[in-house]
Amino acid sequence: MILIAAFFIFDAGRFLSYEALCRNHEALESFTRQNFIQAAAIYILIYIAVVAASVPGATVLTVGAGFLFGSLVATGLTLIGATIGATLIFLIARTALGDILRRRGGGRVDALLSGFRENAFSYLLFLRLVPLFPFFVVNIAPAFAGVPLRVYVVTTLLGILPGTFVYAQVGTGLGSVFGDCGDFDLGDVLTPEILIALVGLGILSMIPVAVKHIRRRRPPAGDAR
């Protein structure tokens, strides 16, 4: 809560924007080139803080990392930071602070809970792959559904991988549009083709749930008439 308050009090969001990245890209690129390990560590720490505090800016960070580190390294670093940050807020939601987080998530948290009872792994993987709900809500809802930590971590890693790579790959081409710091809409990144691909992956993740449901409704062989 302190991190969230500090973020808005000091208007830290202005540093997590495309405009800030454009204005400072030369300095950031120079620092990363000369201090690669330190830059990677700083990036992971910032990403952890942004995800754990559930404040805007994660997407810009991922795109910026693609520009600074290349798509593959950026994807790896982002997976580490995002998974640790999401796990922290998941663990916090299991404490006495959980009620505060649940109220912040509103009715959307309750809307997700029943799905975890069918197959927590497939359901959470689907929610990670298909961005139907805010990342913050998907981070905390499993804590109230009793999802095991191991399942939460694995599905987070696997589920955010495709989208993370897409944004990081976009970042590798930012150098060509930094000249005049013109308009850049991150929403344009998720083209219909990419969205269809993510939905397709999400549907595949739900196949075990569908199979389980079909088997449950099918009568035992001895009962067939």
mmCIF file of C-alpha atoms in Angstrom:
data_model
loop_
_atom_site.group_PDB
_atom_site.id
_atom_site.type_symbol
_atom_site.label_atom_id
_atom_site.label_comp_id
_atom_site.label_asym_id
_atom_site.label_seq_id
_atom_site.Cartn_x
_atom_site.Cartn_y
_atom_site.Cartn_z
ATOM 1 C CA MET A 1 0.000 0.000 0.000
ATOM 2 C CA ILE A 2 2.903 2.327 0.740
ATOM 3 C CA LEU A 3 4.358 1.633 -2.703
ATOM 4 C CA ILE A 4 1.041 2.442 -4.356
ATOM 5 C CA ALA A 5 0.671 5.704 -2.440
ATOM 6 C CA ALA A 6 4.259 6.734 -3.212
ATOM 7 C CA PHE A 7 3.744 5.951 -6.903
ATOM 8 C CA PHE A 8 0.869 8.399 -7.216
ATOM 9 C CA ILE A 9 2.148 11.020 -4.747
ATOM 10 C CA PHE A 10 5.434 11.390 -6.597
ATOM 11 C CA ASP A 11 3.817 10.890 -10.012
ATOM 12 C CA ALA A 12 6.212 8.049 -10.793
ATOM 13 C CA GLY A 13 4.016 7.097 -13.710
ATOM 14 C CA ARG A 14 5.637 9.795 -15.800
ATOM 15 C CA PHE A 15 8.823 7.685 -15.821
ATOM 16 C CA LEU A 16 6.925 4.602 -17.033
ATOM 17 C CA SER A 17 5.666 6.013 -20.295
ATOM 18 C CA TYR A 18 6.633 5.846 -23.927
ATOM 19 C CA GLU A 19 7.436 9.564 -23.877
ATOM 20 C CA ALA A 20 9.935 9.111 -21.021
ATOM 21 C CA LEU A 21 11.496 6.147 -22.803
ATOM 22 C CA CYS A 22 11.834 8.169 -25.990
ATOM 23 C CA ARG A 23 13.410 11.171 -24.255
ATOM 24 C CA ASN A 24 15.941 9.058 -22.367
ATOM 25 C CA HIS A 25 16.569 6.176 -24.749
ATOM 26 C CA GLU A 26 20.133 7.209 -25.597
ATOM 27 C CA ALA A 27 21.180 7.452 -21.942
ATOM 28 C CA LEU A 28 19.434 4.176 -21.102
ATOM 29 C CA GLU A 29 21.028 2.428 -24.057
ATOM 30 C CA SER A 30 24.477 3.727 -23.126
ATOM 31 C CA PHE A 31 24.112 2.647 -19.489
ATOM 32 C CA THR A 32 22.879 -0.799 -20.490
ATOM 33 C CA ARG A 33 25.720 -1.298 -22.937
ATOM 34 C CA GLN A 34 28.341 -0.351 -20.317
ATOM 35 C CA ASN A 35 26.684 -1.995 -17.301
ATOM 36 C CA PHE A 36 24.681 -4.883 -18.687
ATOM 37 C CA ILE A 37 24.423 -6.973 -15.508
ATOM 38 C CA GLN A 38 23.547 -3.980 -13.322
ATOM 39 C CA ALA A 39 20.971 -2.781 -15.849
ATOM 40 C CA ALA A 40 19.360 -6.226 -15.956
ATOM 41 C CA ALA A 41 19.221 -6.409 -12.147
ATOM 42 C CA ILE A 42 17.732 -2.912 -11.882
ATOM 43 C CA TYR A 43 15.135 -3.778 -14.506
ATOM 44 C CA ILE A 44 14.056 -6.902 -12.634
ATOM 45 C CA LEU A 45 13.772 -5.000 -9.345
ATOM 46 C CA ILE A 46 11.694 -2.232 -10.942
ATOM 47 C CA TYR A 47 9.444 -4.801 -12.601
ATOM 48 C CA ILE A 48 8.921 -6.634 -9.315
ATOM 49 C CA ALA A 49 7.938 -3.370 -7.613
ATOM 50 C CA VAL A 50 5.537 -2.349 -10.392
ATOM 51 C CA VAL A 51 3.754 -5.723 -10.448
ATOM 52 C CA ALA A 52 3.685 -6.149 -6.673
ATOM 53 C CA ALA A 53 2.281 -2.650 -6.220
ATOM 54 C CA SER A 54 -0.146 -3.224 -9.123
ATOM 55 C CA VAL A 55 0.510 0.169 -10.697
ATOM 56 C CA PRO A 56 0.501 0.998 -14.447
ATOM 57 C CA GLY A 57 3.661 0.745 -16.500
ATOM 58 C CA ALA A 58 4.507 -2.951 -16.873
ATOM 59 C CA THR A 59 3.815 -3.012 -20.606
ATOM 60 C CA VAL A 60 6.025 0.000 -21.278
ATOM 61 C CA LEU A 61 8.766 -1.635 -19.223
ATOM 62 C CA THR A 62 8.540 -4.792 -21.316
ATOM 63 C CA VAL A 63 8.691 -2.866 -24.591
ATOM 64 C CA GLY A 64 11.597 -0.810 -23.281
ATOM 65 C CA ALA A 65 13.434 -3.956 -22.248
ATOM 66 C CA GLY A 66 13.039 -5.300 -25.768
ATOM 67 C CA PHE A 67 14.764 -2.167 -27.060
ATOM 68 C CA LEU A 68 17.579 -2.321 -24.482
ATOM 69 C CA PHE A 69 18.238 -6.054 -24.126
ATOM 70 C CA GLY A 70 16.807 -7.677 -27.237
ATOM 71 C CA SER A 71 13.634 -9.752 -27.349
ATOM 72 C CA LEU A 72 14.943 -13.022 -25.904
ATOM 73 C CA VAL A 73 16.845 -11.555 -22.947
ATOM 74 C CA ALA A 74 14.046 -9.064 -22.296
ATOM 75 C CA THR A 75 11.515 -11.894 -22.237
ATOM 76 C CA GLY A 76 13.589 -13.839 -19.725
ATOM 77 C CA LEU A 77 14.170 -10.842 -17.449
ATOM 78 C CA THR A 78 10.508 -9.865 -17.606
ATOM 79 C CA LEU A 79 9.344 -13.381 -16.762
ATOM 80 C CA ILE A 80 11.544 -13.313 -13.663
ATOM 81 C CA GLY A 81 10.379 -9.874 -12.517
ATOM 82 C CA ALA A 82 6.705 -10.404 -13.326
ATOM 83 C CA THR A 83 6.550 -13.834 -11.700
ATOM 84 C CA ILE A 84 8.264 -12.690 -8.513
ATOM 85 C CA GLY A 85 6.098 -9.572 -8.320
ATOM 86 C CA ALA A 86 2.903 -11.540 -8.931
ATOM 87 C CA THR A 87 3.935 -14.132 -6.362
ATOM 88 C CA LEU A 88 4.553 -11.428 -3.759
ATOM 89 C CA ILE A 89 1.068 -9.947 -4.178
ATOM 90 C CA PHE A 90 -0.368 -13.490 -4.155
ATOM 91 C CA LEU A 91 1.340 -14.222 -0.817
ATOM 92 C CA ILE A 92 0.272 -10.855 0.610
ATOM 93 C CA ALA A 93 -3.322 -11.662 -0.368
ATOM 94 C CA ARG A 94 -3.090 -14.714 1.888
ATOM 95 C CA THR A 95 -2.344 -12.537 4.911
ATOM 96 C CA ALA A 96 -4.522 -10.187 6.933
ATOM 97 C CA LEU A 97 -4.129 -7.637 4.125
ATOM 98 C CA GLY A 98 -6.081 -9.922 1.815
ATOM 99 C CA ASP A 99 -9.424 -8.308 2.646
ATOM 100 C CA ILE A 100 -8.115 -4.909 1.533
ATOM 101 C CA LEU A 101 -6.851 -6.345 -1.755
ATOM 102 C CA ARG A 102 -10.095 -8.233 -2.317
ATOM 103 C CA ARG A 103 -12.134 -5.069 -1.887
ATOM 104 C CA ARG A 104 -9.860 -3.307 -4.341
ATOM 105 C CA GLY A 105 -10.471 -6.065 -6.876
ATOM 106 C CA GLY A 106 -14.225 -5.727 -6.418
ATOM 107 C CA GLY A 107 -16.724 -8.224 -7.757
ATOM 108 C CA ARG A 108 -14.328 -9.360 -10.468
ATOM 109 C CA VAL A 109 -12.429 -11.423 -7.897
ATOM 110 C CA ASP A 110 -15.559 -13.300 -6.822
ATOM 111 C CA ALA A 111 -16.473 -13.882 -10.467
ATOM 112 C CA LEU A 112 -13.294 -15.903 -10.957
ATOM 113 C CA LEU A 113 -13.364 -18.094 -7.864
ATOM 114 C CA SER A 114 -15.698 -20.854 -9.053
ATOM 115 C CA GLY A 115 -13.513 -21.638 -12.066
ATOM 116 C CA PHE A 116 -10.587 -22.677 -9.889
ATOM 117 C CA ARG A 117 -12.590 -25.556 -8.408
ATOM 118 C CA GLU A 118 -12.744 -27.386 -11.760
ATOM 119 C CA ASN A 119 -9.054 -27.364 -12.656
ATOM 120 C CA ALA A 120 -6.923 -24.662 -11.060
ATOM 121 C CA PHE A 121 -3.952 -25.194 -13.389
ATOM 122 C CA SER A 122 -5.878 -24.994 -16.678
ATOM 123 C CA TYR A 123 -8.149 -22.187 -15.513
ATOM 124 C CA LEU A 124 -5.320 -19.981 -14.264
ATOM 125 C CA LEU A 125 -3.273 -20.699 -17.378
ATOM 126 C CA PHE A 126 -6.250 -19.609 -19.482
ATOM 127 C CA LEU A 127 -6.604 -16.367 -17.498
ATOM 128 C CA ARG A 128 -2.912 -15.635 -18.012
ATOM 129 C CA LEU A 129 -2.990 -16.311 -21.737
ATOM 130 C CA VAL A 130 -6.200 -14.434 -22.532
ATOM 131 C CA PRO A 131 -6.252 -10.906 -21.023
ATOM 132 C CA LEU A 132 -9.947 -10.841 -20.124
ATOM 133 C CA PHE A 133 -9.333 -9.591 -16.586
ATOM 134 C CA PRO A 134 -6.815 -7.077 -15.165
ATOM 135 C CA PHE A 135 -3.456 -8.586 -14.203
ATOM 136 C CA PHE A 136 -3.967 -7.474 -10.593
ATOM 137 C CA VAL A 137 -7.260 -9.365 -10.280
ATOM 138 C CA VAL A 138 -5.775 -12.538 -11.747
ATOM 139 C CA ASN A 139 -2.833 -12.197 -9.347
ATOM 140 C CA ILE A 140 -4.929 -12.138 -6.179
ATOM 141 C CA ALA A 141 -8.002 -14.249 -7.016
ATOM 142 C CA PRO A 142 -6.127 -17.584 -6.756
ATOM 143 C CA ALA A 143 -5.107 -16.711 -3.191
ATOM 144 C CA PHE A 144 -8.772 -16.696 -2.133
ATOM 145 C CA ALA A 145 -9.456 -19.947 -4.003
ATOM 146 C CA GLY A 146 -6.736 -21.931 -2.227
ATOM 147 C CA VAL A 147 -4.591 -22.433 -5.341
ATOM 148 C CA PRO A 148 -1.226 -24.014 -4.382
ATOM 149 C CA LEU A 149 1.817 -21.761 -4.696
ATOM 150 C CA ARG A 150 3.564 -24.160 -7.100
ATOM 151 C CA VAL A 151 0.596 -24.164 -9.492
ATOM 152 C CA TYR A 152 0.387 -20.374 -9.289
ATOM 153 C CA VAL A 153 4.073 -19.856 -10.141
ATOM 154 C CA VAL A 154 4.161 -22.360 -13.016
ATOM 155 C CA THR A 155 0.976 -21.070 -14.671
ATOM 156 C CA THR A 156 2.170 -17.490 -14.305
ATOM 157 C CA LEU A 157 5.455 -18.284 -16.056
ATOM 158 C CA LEU A 158 3.826 -20.220 -18.875
ATOM 159 C CA GLY A 159 0.791 -17.979 -19.249
ATOM 160 C CA ILE A 160 2.575 -14.641 -19.581
ATOM 161 C CA LEU A 161 5.327 -15.973 -21.859
ATOM 162 C CA PRO A 162 3.607 -15.433 -25.253
ATOM 163 C CA GLY A 163 2.396 -11.899 -24.539
ATOM 164 C CA THR A 164 5.703 -10.930 -22.970
ATOM 165 C CA PHE A 165 7.633 -12.047 -26.044
ATOM 166 C CA VAL A 166 5.274 -10.102 -28.320
ATOM 167 C CA TYR A 167 5.818 -6.841 -26.425
ATOM 168 C CA ALA A 168 9.565 -7.418 -26.141
ATOM 169 C CA GLN A 169 9.777 -8.078 -29.868
ATOM 170 C CA VAL A 170 7.969 -4.795 -30.529
ATOM 171 C CA GLY A 171 10.622 -3.050 -28.441
ATOM 172 C CA THR A 172 13.417 -4.239 -30.711
ATOM 173 C CA GLY A 173 12.063 -1.986 -33.448
ATOM 174 C CA LEU A 174 11.629 1.160 -31.374
ATOM 175 C CA GLY A 175 14.938 2.623 -32.491
ATOM 176 C CA SER A 176 13.413 3.468 -35.865
ATOM 177 C CA VAL A 177 10.590 5.555 -34.341
ATOM 178 C CA PHE A 178 12.526 7.402 -31.651
ATOM 179 C CA GLY A 179 13.559 10.218 -33.973
ATOM 180 C CA ASP A 180 10.719 12.636 -33.280
ATOM 181 C CA CYS A 181 9.118 10.881 -30.281
ATOM 182 C CA GLY A 182 5.828 10.851 -32.146
ATOM 183 C CA ASP A 183 2.663 9.104 -31.134
ATOM 184 C CA PHE A 184 2.996 5.455 -30.221
ATOM 185 C CA ASP A 185 -0.029 3.439 -29.164
ATOM 186 C CA LEU A 186 0.793 0.225 -27.329
ATOM 187 C CA GLY A 187 -2.764 -0.880 -27.972
ATOM 188 C CA ASP A 188 -1.886 -1.268 -31.636
ATOM 189 C CA VAL A 189 0.594 -4.000 -30.729
ATOM 190 C CA LEU A 190 -2.110 -6.563 -29.973
ATOM 191 C CA THR A 191 -3.309 -7.036 -33.534
ATOM 192 C CA PRO A 192 -6.310 -9.280 -34.293
ATOM 193 C CA GLU A 193 -3.913 -12.017 -35.422
ATOM 194 C CA ILE A 194 -2.030 -11.964 -32.117
ATOM 195 C CA LEU A 195 -5.247 -11.864 -30.104
ATOM 196 C CA ILE A 196 -6.601 -14.849 -32.035
ATOM 197 C CA ALA A 197 -3.377 -16.747 -31.340
ATOM 198 C CA LEU A 198 -3.576 -15.987 -27.615
ATOM 199 C CA VAL A 199 -7.231 -17.005 -27.475
ATOM 200 C CA GLY A 200 -6.320 -20.216 -29.287
ATOM 201 C CA LEU A 201 -3.686 -21.011 -26.688
ATOM 202 C CA GLY A 202 -6.203 -20.210 -23.970
ATOM 203 C CA ILE A 203 -8.722 -22.624 -25.469
ATOM 204 C CA LEU A 204 -6.083 -25.354 -25.600
ATOM 205 C CA SER A 205 -5.345 -24.805 -21.915
ATOM 206 C CA MET A 206 -9.011 -25.459 -21.097
ATOM 207 C CA ILE A 207 -9.175 -28.837 -22.864
ATOM 208 C CA PRO A 208 -8.462 -30.792 -19.619
ATOM 209 C CA VAL A 209 -11.410 -29.045 -17.966
ATOM 210 C CA ALA A 210 -13.711 -29.928 -20.874
ATOM 211 C CA VAL A 211 -12.579 -33.565 -20.863
ATOM 212 C CA LYS A 212 -13.138 -33.819 -17.111
ATOM 213 C CA HIS A 213 -16.610 -32.318 -17.499
ATOM 214 C CA ILE A 214 -17.538 -34.760 -20.301
ATOM 215 C CA ARG A 215 -16.319 -37.769 -18.323
ATOM 216 C CA ARG A 216 -18.301 -36.652 -15.290
ATOM 217 C CA ARG A 217 -21.535 -36.448 -17.305
ATOM 218 C CA ARG A 218 -20.997 -39.747 -19.114
ATOM 219 C CA PRO A 219 -22.709 -42.657 -17.292
ATOM 220 C CA PRO A 220 -20.586 -45.636 -16.214
ATOM 221 C CA ALA A 221 -20.356 -48.438 -18.779
ATOM 222 C CA GLY A 222 -22.405 -50.775 -16.589
ATOM 223 C CA ASP A 223 -25.292 -48.290 -16.482
ATOM 224 C CA ALA A 224 -25.654 -48.034 -20.265
ATOM 225 C CA ARG A 225 -29.048 -49.165 -21.565
#
